[in-house]
Short mmCIF file of C-alpha atoms and ligand atoms in Angstrom, two decimals:
data_model
loop_
_atom_site.label_atom_id
_atom_site.label_comp_id
_atom_site.label_asym_id
_atom_site.label_seq_id
_atom_site.Cartn_x
_atom_site.Cartn_y
_atom_site.Cartn_z
CA GLU J 155 0.55 0.23 -0.48
CA VAL J 156 1.18 3.36 -0.44
CA PHE J 157 -1.05 5.88 2.05
CA THR J 158 1.19 4.74 4.94
CA ALA J 159 3.79 6.79 3.78
CA ILE J 160 3.54 9.48 2.00
CA VAL J 161 7.44 9.80 0.33
CA ASP J 162 5.53 7.00 -1.15
CA MET J 163 2.91 8.78 -2.75
CA GLU J 164 4.70 10.40 -5.23
CA GLY J 165 5.16 8.69 -7.72
CA LEU J 166 1.44 8.45 -7.83
CA LEU J 167 1.86 12.08 -10.05
CA ASP J 168 4.22 10.29 -12.63
CA THR J 169 1.63 7.35 -12.98
CA GLU J 170 -1.33 10.08 -13.26
CA ALA J 171 0.51 11.28 -15.80
CA ALA J 172 0.98 8.35 -17.49
CA LEU J 173 -2.55 8.18 -17.67
CA ILE J 174 -3.35 11.81 -18.72
CA TYR J 175 -0.92 11.66 -22.05
CA THR J 176 -2.22 8.49 -23.11
CA LEU J 177 -6.46 9.82 -21.84
CA GLU J 178 -4.90 12.53 -24.10
CA ASN J 179 -4.16 9.74 -27.10
CA TYR J 180 -6.59 8.83 -26.99
CA VAL J 181 -9.11 11.80 -27.16
CA LYS J 182 -6.39 12.79 -29.69
CA ALA J 183 -7.32 9.88 -31.91
CA GLU J 184 -10.96 9.59 -31.31
CA GLU J 185 -11.46 13.56 -32.51
CA GLN J 186 -9.72 12.44 -35.76
CA LYS J 187 -12.46 9.29 -36.47
CA ILE J 188 -15.48 11.14 -35.64
CA ASP J 189 -13.70 14.79 -37.54
CA LEU J 190 -13.66 12.05 -40.96
CA LEU J 191 -17.32 10.82 -39.73
CA LYS J 192 -18.35 14.84 -40.07
CA ARG J 193 -17.02 14.70 -43.31
CA TYR J 194 -19.02 11.44 -45.04
CA ILE J 195 -21.89 12.77 -43.74
CA ALA J 196 -21.24 16.51 -45.76
CA ILE J 197 -20.75 13.86 -48.74
CA TYR J 198 -24.15 12.36 -47.81
CA ASN J 199 -25.94 15.07 -47.38
CA LYS J 200 -24.96 16.81 -50.62
CA GLN J 201 -25.21 14.44 -53.40
CA HIS J 202 -28.71 13.50 -50.98
CA ASN J 203 -30.32 16.73 -50.96
CA ARG J 204 -29.15 17.41 -54.66
CA ALA J 205 -30.76 13.32 -55.83
CA SER J 206 -33.52 14.29 -54.08
CA GLU J 207 -34.69 17.52 -55.93
CA ASP J 208 -35.22 16.07 -58.16
CA PRO J 209 -34.69 11.86 -58.07
CA GLN J 210 -35.43 10.48 -61.36
CA LEU J 211 -33.97 13.24 -63.22
CA TYR J 212 -30.90 12.53 -60.75
CA LEU J 213 -30.48 8.62 -61.67
CA ALA J 214 -30.95 9.01 -65.10
CA ASN J 215 -27.41 10.50 -65.51
CA PRO J 216 -26.06 6.96 -65.01
CA ILE J 217 -22.59 8.27 -63.11
CA ASN J 218 -25.21 9.50 -60.53
CA ALA J 219 -27.36 6.30 -59.95
CA TYR J 220 -23.98 4.82 -60.25
CA THR J 221 -22.37 6.90 -57.05
CA LEU J 222 -25.83 6.39 -55.70
CA VAL J 223 -25.54 2.78 -55.02
CA LYS J 224 -20.66 2.95 -54.67
CA ARG J 225 -22.50 5.34 -51.57
CA LEU J 226 -24.50 2.53 -50.24
CA THR J 227 -21.95 -0.26 -50.92
CA THR J 228 -18.11 0.23 -50.73
CA ASP J 229 -17.97 3.84 -48.95
CA TRP J 230 -20.71 3.22 -46.42
CA SER J 231 -19.11 0.03 -45.78
CA HIS J 232 -16.15 2.35 -44.90
CA VAL J 233 -17.61 4.25 -42.96
CA GLU J 234 -19.09 1.24 -41.40
CA THR J 235 -15.03 -0.31 -40.29
CA LEU J 236 -14.81 3.82 -39.39
CA ILE J 237 -17.20 3.42 -36.55
CA GLY J 238 -16.19 0.10 -35.49
CA THR J 239 -12.42 0.69 -35.95
CA ASN J 240 -11.34 0.37 -31.85
CA ILE J 241 -8.84 2.66 -31.40
CA ASN J 242 -9.67 2.07 -27.51
CA THR J 243 -7.57 -1.07 -28.02
CA ASP J 244 -4.72 0.82 -27.78
CA ALA J 245 -5.16 3.28 -25.19
CA LEU J 246 -6.24 0.28 -22.30
CA GLN J 247 -3.28 -1.76 -24.05
CA ASN J 248 -1.57 0.99 -22.25
CA ILE J 249 -3.35 0.79 -19.26
CA SER J 250 -2.93 -2.24 -19.19
CA TYR J 251 0.39 -1.90 -18.97
CA PHE J 252 0.76 1.41 -16.34
CA LYS J 253 -1.13 -0.24 -14.17
CA GLU J 254 1.73 -3.46 -14.36
CA HIS J 255 4.41 -1.26 -13.96
CA MET J 256 3.10 1.66 -12.44
CA LYS J 257 3.05 1.76 -9.10
CA PHE J 258 -1.58 2.86 -8.26
CA PRO J 259 -3.29 2.60 -5.28
CA THR J 260 -5.35 0.08 -4.77
CA ASP J 261 -8.80 0.31 -2.78
CA GLU J 262 -7.19 -0.66 0.36
CA ASP J 263 -5.72 3.08 -0.25
CA LEU J 264 -8.80 4.65 -0.90
CA ASN J 265 -10.02 3.22 2.37
CA GLY J 266 -6.87 4.39 4.34
CA ALA J 267 -6.87 7.64 2.64
CA ALA J 268 -10.51 8.06 3.74
CA VAL J 269 -10.54 7.33 7.22
CA ALA J 270 -6.86 9.34 8.28
CA LEU J 271 -8.78 12.14 6.10
CA THR J 272 -12.21 11.18 9.00
CA ARG J 273 -9.57 10.70 11.49
CA LEU J 274 -7.67 14.32 11.53
CA GLN J 275 -11.32 15.32 11.40
CA ASP J 276 -11.37 13.94 15.30
CA THR J 277 -8.27 14.67 16.47
CA TYR J 278 -8.17 17.60 15.44
CA HIS J 279 -11.77 19.44 15.38
CA LEU J 280 -11.93 20.49 11.55
CA ASP J 281 -16.02 20.87 10.87
CA THR J 282 -16.34 18.89 7.66
CA SER J 283 -17.06 22.08 5.19
CA SER J 284 -13.56 23.50 6.34
CA LEU J 285 -12.42 21.13 5.06
CA ALA J 286 -14.58 20.41 2.28
CA ARG J 287 -13.53 23.25 0.39
CA GLY J 288 -9.36 22.27 1.46
CA GLU J 289 -9.02 24.38 4.80
CA LEU J 290 -6.81 23.26 7.80
CA ASN J 291 -7.29 25.58 10.63
CA GLY J 292 -8.77 27.71 8.66
CA VAL J 293 -5.18 27.50 5.74
CA LYS J 294 -6.05 26.88 2.14
CA TYR J 295 -4.35 24.10 1.00
CA SER J 296 -5.94 22.22 -1.56
CA SER J 297 -8.76 22.65 -4.23
CA GLU J 298 -12.57 21.97 -3.22
CA LEU J 299 -13.36 18.70 -2.64
CA THR J 300 -16.87 17.58 -5.21
CA ALA J 301 -20.18 16.19 -3.85
CA ALA J 302 -18.46 13.62 -5.67
CA ASP J 303 -15.74 13.10 -4.01
CA CYS J 304 -17.82 14.24 -0.50
CA PHE J 305 -20.66 10.81 -1.14
CA GLU J 306 -17.26 8.43 -2.07
CA LEU J 307 -16.26 9.98 1.86
CA GLY J 308 -18.99 9.10 2.62
CA ARG J 309 -19.05 5.68 1.25
CA GLN J 310 -15.68 4.64 2.63
CA SER J 311 -17.45 5.11 6.31
CA TYR J 312 -20.06 3.37 4.95
CA ASN J 313 -18.13 0.69 4.22
CA ASN J 314 -16.31 0.72 8.11
CA GLY J 315 -19.88 0.48 9.66
CA ASP J 316 -18.82 4.23 10.14
CA TYR J 317 -22.77 5.75 9.99
CA TYR J 318 -21.16 8.95 11.84
CA HIS J 319 -18.26 10.10 9.20
CA THR J 320 -21.09 8.39 7.06
CA GLN J 321 -23.70 11.26 8.86
CA LEU J 322 -21.88 14.35 8.07
CA TRP J 323 -20.30 13.54 4.45
CA MET J 324 -22.99 13.26 2.60
CA GLU J 325 -24.44 16.09 4.26
CA GLU J 326 -21.60 18.19 2.85
CA ALA J 327 -22.54 15.84 0.09
CA GLU J 328 -25.94 17.04 -0.47
CA ALA J 329 -24.90 20.61 -0.09
CA ARG J 330 -22.16 21.01 -2.56
CA SER J 331 -24.00 17.91 -5.20
CA LYS J 332 -27.50 21.55 -4.30
CA ARG J 333 -24.93 24.03 -5.61
CA GLU J 334 -23.18 22.16 -8.88
CA ILE J 335 -23.47 23.78 -11.68
CA ASN J 336 -23.09 20.37 -13.50
CA GLU J 337 -23.88 17.76 -10.68
CA THR J 338 -21.41 15.02 -9.53
CA ILE J 339 -23.47 13.01 -8.09
CA ASP J 340 -27.16 12.18 -7.74
CA HIS J 341 -28.92 13.25 -5.52
CA SER J 342 -30.67 10.31 -4.82
CA ASP J 343 -28.22 8.36 -4.56
CA ILE J 344 -26.93 10.24 -1.11
CA LEU J 345 -30.31 10.97 0.06
CA GLU J 346 -30.57 7.11 -0.13
CA TYR J 347 -27.37 6.88 1.85
CA LEU J 348 -28.17 9.44 3.89
CA ALA J 349 -31.21 7.76 5.43
CA PHE J 350 -29.94 4.72 6.13
CA SER J 351 -26.61 6.57 8.49
CA THR J 352 -29.06 8.32 10.41
CA TYR J 353 -31.28 5.82 11.40
CA LYS J 354 -28.86 3.63 12.72
CA GLN J 355 -27.93 6.80 13.78
CA GLY J 356 -30.98 6.04 16.09
CA ASN J 357 -33.09 9.43 14.70
CA VAL J 358 -36.22 7.40 12.75
CA ALA J 359 -38.16 10.53 12.22
CA LEU J 360 -35.22 11.71 10.60
CA ALA J 361 -34.29 8.78 8.49
CA LEU J 362 -37.95 8.73 7.53
CA ASP J 363 -38.21 11.94 6.32
CA LEU J 364 -34.70 12.21 3.71
CA THR J 365 -36.56 8.40 2.89
CA ASN J 366 -39.81 9.60 1.93
CA LYS J 367 -36.94 13.36 0.32
CA LEU J 368 -36.09 9.85 -1.94
CA LEU J 369 -39.40 9.01 -2.62
CA ASP J 370 -40.20 12.24 -4.11
CA ILE J 371 -37.13 12.12 -6.60
CA LEU J 372 -38.01 7.53 -7.14
CA PRO J 373 -41.25 6.84 -6.40
CA THR J 374 -40.63 2.80 -7.45
CA HIS J 375 -37.57 2.76 -5.74
CA GLN J 376 -38.19 -0.63 -4.11
CA ARG J 377 -35.29 -0.09 -1.09
CA ALA J 378 -36.70 2.35 -0.41
CA LEU J 379 -40.21 1.91 -0.27
CA GLY J 380 -39.28 -0.97 1.65
CA ASN J 381 -37.41 1.11 4.20
CA LYS J 382 -40.70 3.91 4.01
CA ILE J 383 -42.17 1.05 6.35
CA TYR J 384 -39.72 -0.18 8.58
CA TYR J 385 -39.15 3.27 10.39
CA GLU J 386 -43.44 3.66 9.83
CA GLY J 387 -43.77 0.90 12.15
CA GLU J 388 -40.38 1.95 14.52
CA LEU J 389 -42.00 5.65 14.85
CA LYS J 390 -45.12 3.99 16.15
CA GLU J 391 -43.65 1.37 18.83
CA LEU J 392 -41.36 4.01 19.84
CA GLU J 393 -43.94 6.64 20.62
CA GLN J 394 -46.17 3.86 22.02
CA ASN J 395 -44.07 2.92 24.17
CA ASN J 396 -42.88 7.10 25.28
CA ILE J 397 -46.85 7.45 26.23
CA GLY J 398 -46.47 5.29 28.67
CA ARG J 399 -43.50 5.95 30.31
CA LYS J 400 -43.18 9.00 33.58
CA LYS J 401 -41.17 11.41 33.25
CA GLY J 402 -37.56 10.92 34.77
CA ASP J 403 -37.67 7.67 34.68
CA ASP J 404 -35.44 6.73 31.67
CA GLY J 405 -33.13 6.51 33.94
CA SER J 406 -30.80 8.91 32.66
CA GLU J 407 -30.77 12.02 35.22
CA ASP J 408 -27.23 11.43 36.55
CA SER J 409 -26.10 13.31 39.34
CA THR J 410 -23.18 11.44 40.61
CA SER J 411 -20.70 14.51 39.08
CA ILE J 412 -17.85 12.86 36.24
CA GLY J 413 -14.38 14.51 36.66
CA SER J 414 -12.93 15.58 33.28
CA PRO J 415 -11.49 12.94 30.51
CA TYR J 416 -8.54 15.44 30.58
CA ASP J 417 -7.25 14.71 34.05
CA ASP J 418 -7.72 10.80 32.81
CA PRO J 419 -4.32 10.34 31.59
CA PHE J 420 -5.39 6.94 29.20
CA SER J 421 -8.43 8.95 27.88
CA LYS J 422 -8.66 9.12 24.21
CA GLU J 423 -10.02 13.10 24.89
CA LEU J 424 -6.82 14.65 26.87
CA TYR J 425 -4.30 12.65 24.63
CA GLU J 426 -6.37 15.47 21.29
CA ALA J 427 -5.90 17.54 23.98
CA LEU J 428 -2.91 17.44 23.84
CA CYS J 429 -2.38 17.27 20.09
CA ARG J 430 -4.16 20.50 19.25
CA GLY J 431 -2.28 21.86 21.69
CA GLU J 432 -4.90 22.97 24.03
CA VAL J 433 -3.28 20.90 27.44
CA THR J 434 0.03 22.26 28.38
CA MET J 435 1.70 21.57 31.63
CA SER J 436 1.50 24.06 34.71
CA LEU J 437 3.34 27.17 34.48
CA HIS J 438 4.49 26.40 38.22
CA ASP J 439 5.78 23.29 36.95
CA ARG J 440 7.57 24.94 32.84
CA SER J 441 9.11 27.96 35.83
CA LYS J 442 11.14 25.18 36.26
CA LEU J 443 13.00 24.67 32.66
CA LYS J 444 16.17 25.66 31.79
CA CYS J 445 17.91 25.75 28.40
CA ARG J 446 21.22 24.74 28.73
CA TYR J 447 24.99 23.05 26.99
CA PHE J 448 25.84 19.82 27.87
CA PHE J 449 29.56 19.52 27.81
CA GLY J 450 29.77 15.88 28.52
CA ASN J 451 31.45 14.40 31.28
CA ASN J 452 35.69 14.36 29.85
CA ASN J 453 34.48 14.44 26.45
CA PRO J 454 36.99 16.10 24.63
CA PHE J 455 34.98 16.87 22.29
CA LEU J 456 31.63 18.14 23.91
CA LYS J 457 34.27 20.78 25.36
CA ILE J 458 34.73 22.37 21.93
CA ALA J 459 31.11 22.40 19.83
CA PRO J 460 28.87 21.78 23.32
CA PHE J 461 25.16 20.77 22.45
CA LYS J 462 21.99 22.41 23.16
CA VAL J 463 19.86 21.07 25.58
CA GLU J 464 16.79 22.56 26.53
CA GLU J 465 14.78 21.04 29.07
CA ALA J 466 11.01 19.15 28.14
CA TYR J 467 10.42 18.05 31.74
CA LEU J 468 11.72 17.14 35.21
CA ASP J 469 11.25 13.88 36.97
CA PRO J 470 10.71 11.73 34.62
CA ASP J 471 12.79 13.99 33.18
CA LEU J 472 12.90 14.52 28.88
CA TYR J 473 15.27 16.09 26.98
CA ILE J 474 15.40 18.51 23.78
CA PHE J 475 18.67 18.43 21.84
CA TYR J 476 18.77 21.46 19.25
CA ASP J 477 20.81 21.14 16.04
CA VAL J 478 22.14 17.06 16.93
CA MET J 479 21.40 16.22 13.00
CA SER J 480 22.51 18.33 9.86
CA ASP J 481 20.39 18.37 6.58
CA ASP J 482 23.50 16.78 4.47
CA GLU J 483 22.53 13.70 7.48
CA ILE J 484 19.20 14.12 7.37
CA GLU J 485 18.86 13.24 2.69
CA THR J 486 21.32 10.73 3.55
CA VAL J 487 18.69 9.05 6.56
CA LYS J 488 16.50 9.26 4.10
CA LYS J 489 17.74 8.03 0.79
CA LEU J 490 18.87 5.28 2.12
CA ALA J 491 15.95 4.56 3.84
CA GLN J 492 13.12 5.22 1.01
CA PRO J 493 14.10 2.09 -1.32
CA ARG J 494 13.54 -0.60 2.00
CA PHE J 495 10.88 0.41 2.63
CA ARG J 496 7.64 -1.65 4.67
CA ARG J 497 4.74 -0.46 7.12
CA ALA J 498 5.45 -0.74 10.41
CA THR J 499 4.60 -3.13 12.41
CA VAL J 500 3.60 -3.40 15.97
CA GLN J 501 3.81 -6.30 18.75
CA ASN J 502 1.04 -8.33 19.79
CA SER J 503 1.73 -8.11 23.66
CA GLN J 504 -0.22 -11.72 23.36
CA THR J 505 1.90 -13.49 20.46
CA GLY J 506 4.81 -11.51 20.33
CA GLU J 507 4.31 -11.49 17.14
CA LEU J 508 4.91 -8.45 14.63
CA GLU J 509 1.75 -7.03 12.43
CA VAL J 510 0.13 -3.98 11.09
CA ALA J 511 -2.32 -1.65 13.07
CA GLN J 512 -4.80 1.20 12.40
CA TYR J 513 -3.18 2.25 15.23
CA ARG J 514 0.45 2.42 13.90
CA ILE J 515 -0.19 4.22 10.41
CA SER J 516 3.38 5.08 9.04
CA LYS J 517 6.12 3.24 6.84
CA SER J 518 9.85 2.38 8.51
CA ALA J 519 12.89 1.03 8.01
CA TRP J 520 16.58 0.13 10.32
CA LEU J 521 20.08 1.07 9.30
CA LYS J 522 22.95 -0.33 9.24
CA GLU J 523 26.03 1.91 10.18
CA ASP J 524 27.89 0.50 8.32
CA GLU J 525 26.35 0.84 5.62
CA ASP J 526 27.38 4.99 5.33
CA GLU J 527 30.03 6.87 7.54
CA ARG J 528 27.10 9.52 8.79
CA VAL J 529 25.13 6.66 10.34
CA ALA J 530 28.15 5.28 12.36
CA VAL J 531 27.90 9.72 13.29
CA ILE J 532 24.94 9.79 14.32
CA SER J 533 25.01 6.47 16.10
CA GLN J 534 28.16 8.45 18.31
CA ARG J 535 26.01 10.90 18.59
CA VAL J 536 23.74 9.39 20.07
CA SER J 537 26.23 7.87 22.44
CA ASP J 538 28.40 11.62 23.79
CA MET J 539 24.83 13.67 24.35
CA THR J 540 22.95 10.05 26.69
CA GLY J 541 26.73 8.98 28.38
CA LEU J 542 25.30 5.24 26.74
CA THR J 543 27.25 2.78 25.32
CA MET J 544 25.75 1.53 22.05
CA THR J 545 27.04 -1.55 21.81
CA THR J 546 23.76 -3.21 22.26
CA ALA J 547 21.33 -0.25 20.62
CA GLU J 548 18.90 -0.91 17.73
CA GLU J 549 19.50 -0.11 13.95
CA LEU J 550 18.63 3.25 13.09
CA GLN J 551 15.28 2.73 12.69
CA VAL J 552 13.68 5.54 10.56
CA VAL J 553 10.28 7.08 9.58
CA ASN J 554 7.60 8.84 7.32
CA TYR J 555 4.09 9.21 8.80
CA GLY J 556 1.50 8.54 5.73
CA ILE J 557 -2.02 11.10 5.04
CA GLY J 558 -3.25 11.28 8.94
CA GLY J 559 -0.40 8.93 10.38
CA HIS J 560 0.36 8.79 13.42
CA TYR J 561 1.04 6.30 16.22
CA GLU J 562 -1.80 5.65 19.54
CA PRO J 563 -0.64 6.30 22.71
CA HIS J 564 2.33 3.37 23.32
CA PHE J 565 5.64 2.46 26.32
CA ASP J 566 9.09 2.32 23.43
CA PHE J 567 9.36 -0.80 26.16
CA ALA J 568 8.36 -3.71 26.87
CA ARG J 569 6.74 -3.79 29.50
CA LYS J 570 6.58 -7.69 32.43
CA GLU J 571 4.01 -9.74 30.58
CA GLU J 572 5.01 -9.14 27.10
CA THR J 573 8.19 -11.45 28.15
CA ASN J 574 8.96 -12.39 24.47
CA ALA J 575 9.75 -9.09 23.01
CA PHE J 576 13.65 -8.38 22.58
CA LYS J 577 14.42 -11.93 23.98
CA ASN J 578 15.96 -13.21 20.85
CA LEU J 579 17.97 -9.34 21.07
CA GLY J 580 20.10 -10.85 24.47
CA THR J 581 20.72 -7.07 25.03
CA GLY J 582 18.15 -6.42 27.89
CA ASN J 583 15.04 -3.80 27.86
CA ARG J 584 15.11 -0.05 25.44
CA ILE J 585 16.41 1.56 28.67
CA ALA J 586 16.29 4.94 26.87
CA THR J 587 15.45 6.72 23.40
CA VAL J 588 16.34 9.22 21.04
CA LEU J 589 14.84 10.31 18.64
CA PHE J 590 15.44 12.82 15.78
CA TYR J 591 13.30 14.82 14.80
CA MET J 592 13.78 15.28 10.88
CA SER J 593 11.39 17.36 9.18
CA ASP J 594 9.70 20.43 10.00
CA VAL J 595 5.37 19.67 10.36
CA PRO J 596 3.50 22.60 9.31
CA GLN J 597 0.66 20.86 11.05
CA GLY J 598 -0.32 17.87 13.69
CA GLY J 599 2.19 15.61 14.18
CA ALA J 600 3.90 16.49 17.40
CA THR J 601 4.93 13.62 20.05
CA VAL J 602 2.76 13.42 22.81
CA PHE J 603 3.29 12.33 27.03
CA PRO J 604 -0.24 12.65 28.77
CA MET J 605 0.13 11.39 32.26
CA LEU J 606 3.30 14.49 31.73
CA ARG J 607 0.72 16.70 30.22
CA THR J 608 3.78 17.45 27.28
CA SER J 609 3.76 18.39 23.52
CA LEU J 610 6.63 18.48 21.38
CA TRP J 611 6.68 19.93 18.62
CA PRO J 612 9.02 18.62 15.33
CA LYS J 613 12.46 20.76 15.18
CA LYS J 614 13.93 19.74 12.84
CA GLY J 615 17.98 18.67 13.30
CA THR J 616 16.41 18.05 17.11
CA ALA J 617 16.36 15.60 18.37
CA ALA J 618 14.67 13.98 22.05
CA PHE J 619 15.93 11.67 25.09
CA TRP J 620 14.36 10.04 27.53
CA PHE J 621 15.62 7.10 29.97
CA ASN J 622 12.53 4.17 29.97
CA LEU J 623 13.50 2.82 33.31
CA PHE J 624 13.98 3.25 35.60
CA PRO J 625 17.93 2.61 37.58
CA SER J 626 15.55 -0.46 38.55
CA GLY J 627 14.87 -2.10 35.37
CA ASP J 628 11.76 -1.36 35.93
CA GLY J 629 9.78 0.39 32.71
CA ASP J 630 8.96 3.53 33.60
CA LYS J 631 4.48 3.97 33.27
CA ARG J 632 5.05 8.70 32.78
CA THR J 633 6.90 7.18 29.01
CA ARG J 634 2.97 6.22 27.98
CA HIS J 635 3.67 8.87 24.09
CA ALA J 636 2.01 8.73 20.83
CA ALA J 637 3.35 10.27 17.34
CA CYS J 638 -0.35 12.73 17.45
CA PRO J 639 -1.56 11.85 13.54
CA VAL J 640 0.24 14.76 10.57
CA LEU J 641 -2.73 17.11 9.53
CA ALA J 642 0.06 19.35 7.46
CA GLY J 643 3.25 18.49 5.73
CA SER J 644 5.28 15.36 5.04
CA LYS J 645 7.17 13.89 9.01
CA TRP J 646 10.72 12.46 8.91
CA VAL J 647 11.42 10.76 12.63
CA SER J 648 13.49 8.54 13.71
CA ASN J 649 14.55 6.58 16.62
CA LYS J 650 17.31 5.53 18.75
CA TRP J 651 16.89 2.55 21.17
CA ILE J 652 19.00 2.33 23.48
CA HIS J 653 19.50 -1.33 25.48
CA GLU J 654 20.31 -2.38 28.86
CA ARG J 655 24.00 -4.58 28.94
CA GLY J 656 26.74 -2.67 29.12
CA GLN J 657 24.54 0.97 30.58
CA GLU J 658 25.57 -1.20 33.90
CA PHE J 659 28.77 1.40 34.75
CA LEU J 660 27.01 3.57 32.70
CA ARG J 661 23.93 4.06 34.71
CA PRO J 662 24.59 1.87 37.59
CA CYS J 663 21.33 0.69 38.67
CA THR J 664 19.95 1.42 41.95
CA LYS J 665 18.64 -1.59 45.13
CA ASP J 666 15.66 1.15 46.27
CA PRO J 667 12.36 0.39 43.84
CA PRO J 668 10.31 3.03 42.25
CA PRO J 669 6.84 3.46 43.17
CA GLU J 670 5.04 0.62 42.97
CA ASP J 671 1.99 3.29 41.02
CA LEU J 672 5.02 4.96 38.47
CA ILE J 673 6.34 0.52 37.18
CA ALA J 674 4.80 -0.54 33.86
O1 AKG L 821 6.44 10.03 15.55
C1 AKG L 821 6.72 10.21 16.50
O2 AKG L 821 6.71 11.28 17.40
C2 AKG L 821 7.04 9.35 18.22
C3 AKG L 821 7.88 8.29 17.29
C4 AKG L 821 7.40 6.81 18.04
O3 AKG L 821 7.09 7.34 19.30
C5 AKG L 821 8.29 5.72 17.65
O4 AKG L 821 8.87 4.98 16.80
O5 AKG L 821 8.26 5.30 19.04
FE1 FE2 L 822 7.95 5.45 20.56
#
């Protein structure tokens, strides 16, 4: 599939160029054919009109008699051949060649892209009409969607059983179709989906209303006629049930106040608010954070060129390093990774198997140090930044996110119950993470830590660093983090995961266990 990495979609533009070229040639050939047929019509007309003026006189002339016969035999068979000429076979052959040899998106891509749009819509509170106008948070990026485009988004949502978004997109399709001079989609098709998704969401009265509208257009529509009877029956039943019930009897009155979902670090609401940048840590906590130069411990290189470090959180410590990957390194890393991109997988915590998942939409590849000097230099830099050894670290993982690409909240380390993870590596758990940002992201795509109420906004050349494990070796629950959906742009990152083995003297372990409630 291509939708899971923006960089993999670039090839689709070559495919489209080839298709446009083929289509243009085909239309030209068809036009030539039509022009020729029009010329035949003119000749036929001219002769025919002359003959019709005085048929007897016309046919008295043997040459005319002959040309009439000729026109209706050989000439006509020319016309027939011309009509039957399959200019389209060439075009079709070309197209099927492209289908085999060029990159084509599949139905899975279409569905993935549609799901991505609805995800963006929810996470970033985008209203459907603005999105259809090509706007993201008030910034106009693309051309408008037609009613048919909106209809297709609704249809994809419908096929996924997502009636909420079906309704939103079908409503937009309806509004747009009313304004379209050249209609791109039938009003009745929209109404049918709209009625059913409205019903599925519990509004039977509106569903009936929409079905009646559909029947105004197509009075014999079989499914609509069936649904009308069904909805009318349902409505009657609902009314009867309501009459027999006293006010306040439905148990919906709930006086026990529930805390705000933003207070729950595991809630979707908090995660999405962090993605929108609406939640920040308290001013009091923020005022303690500092920026400084990091000279390392006895590292002569760092004495000359110290790192610029910013504290993003204290306890657990979360650092941002500035200017730790050059543009040249970034270009090299991207170029090496792209041909090897595979859909990113996640480890099934039960089976330990790697599998693709909706909650991680990106493509990734691993780079070894010996592939390019620059990969080794990056690895050495991570060692300088962290004071840890890279001998047991994983290779550099390079990631490009796709349309609405994201990675929902997760831990980078293996939890106690995930006994299979990293077992065969023999290097222990992932003690720390260094996450390089290899692109700016115009909108969305933050890395967020719900328990820390902290969002990190990607900035090209910077890197985030944190310890996943307590000195005791226990996993730190507070490091749970996520990559928010990318709203605009192409997000590139790379991960260097550092393991426990070899760090025994660099980060000595402690005997004191960490607080029980912070262990994952
Ligand atoms: O891309 C990001 O911002 C975070 C990526 C991440 O958490 C991961 O790959 O494990
Ligand atoms: Fe992660």
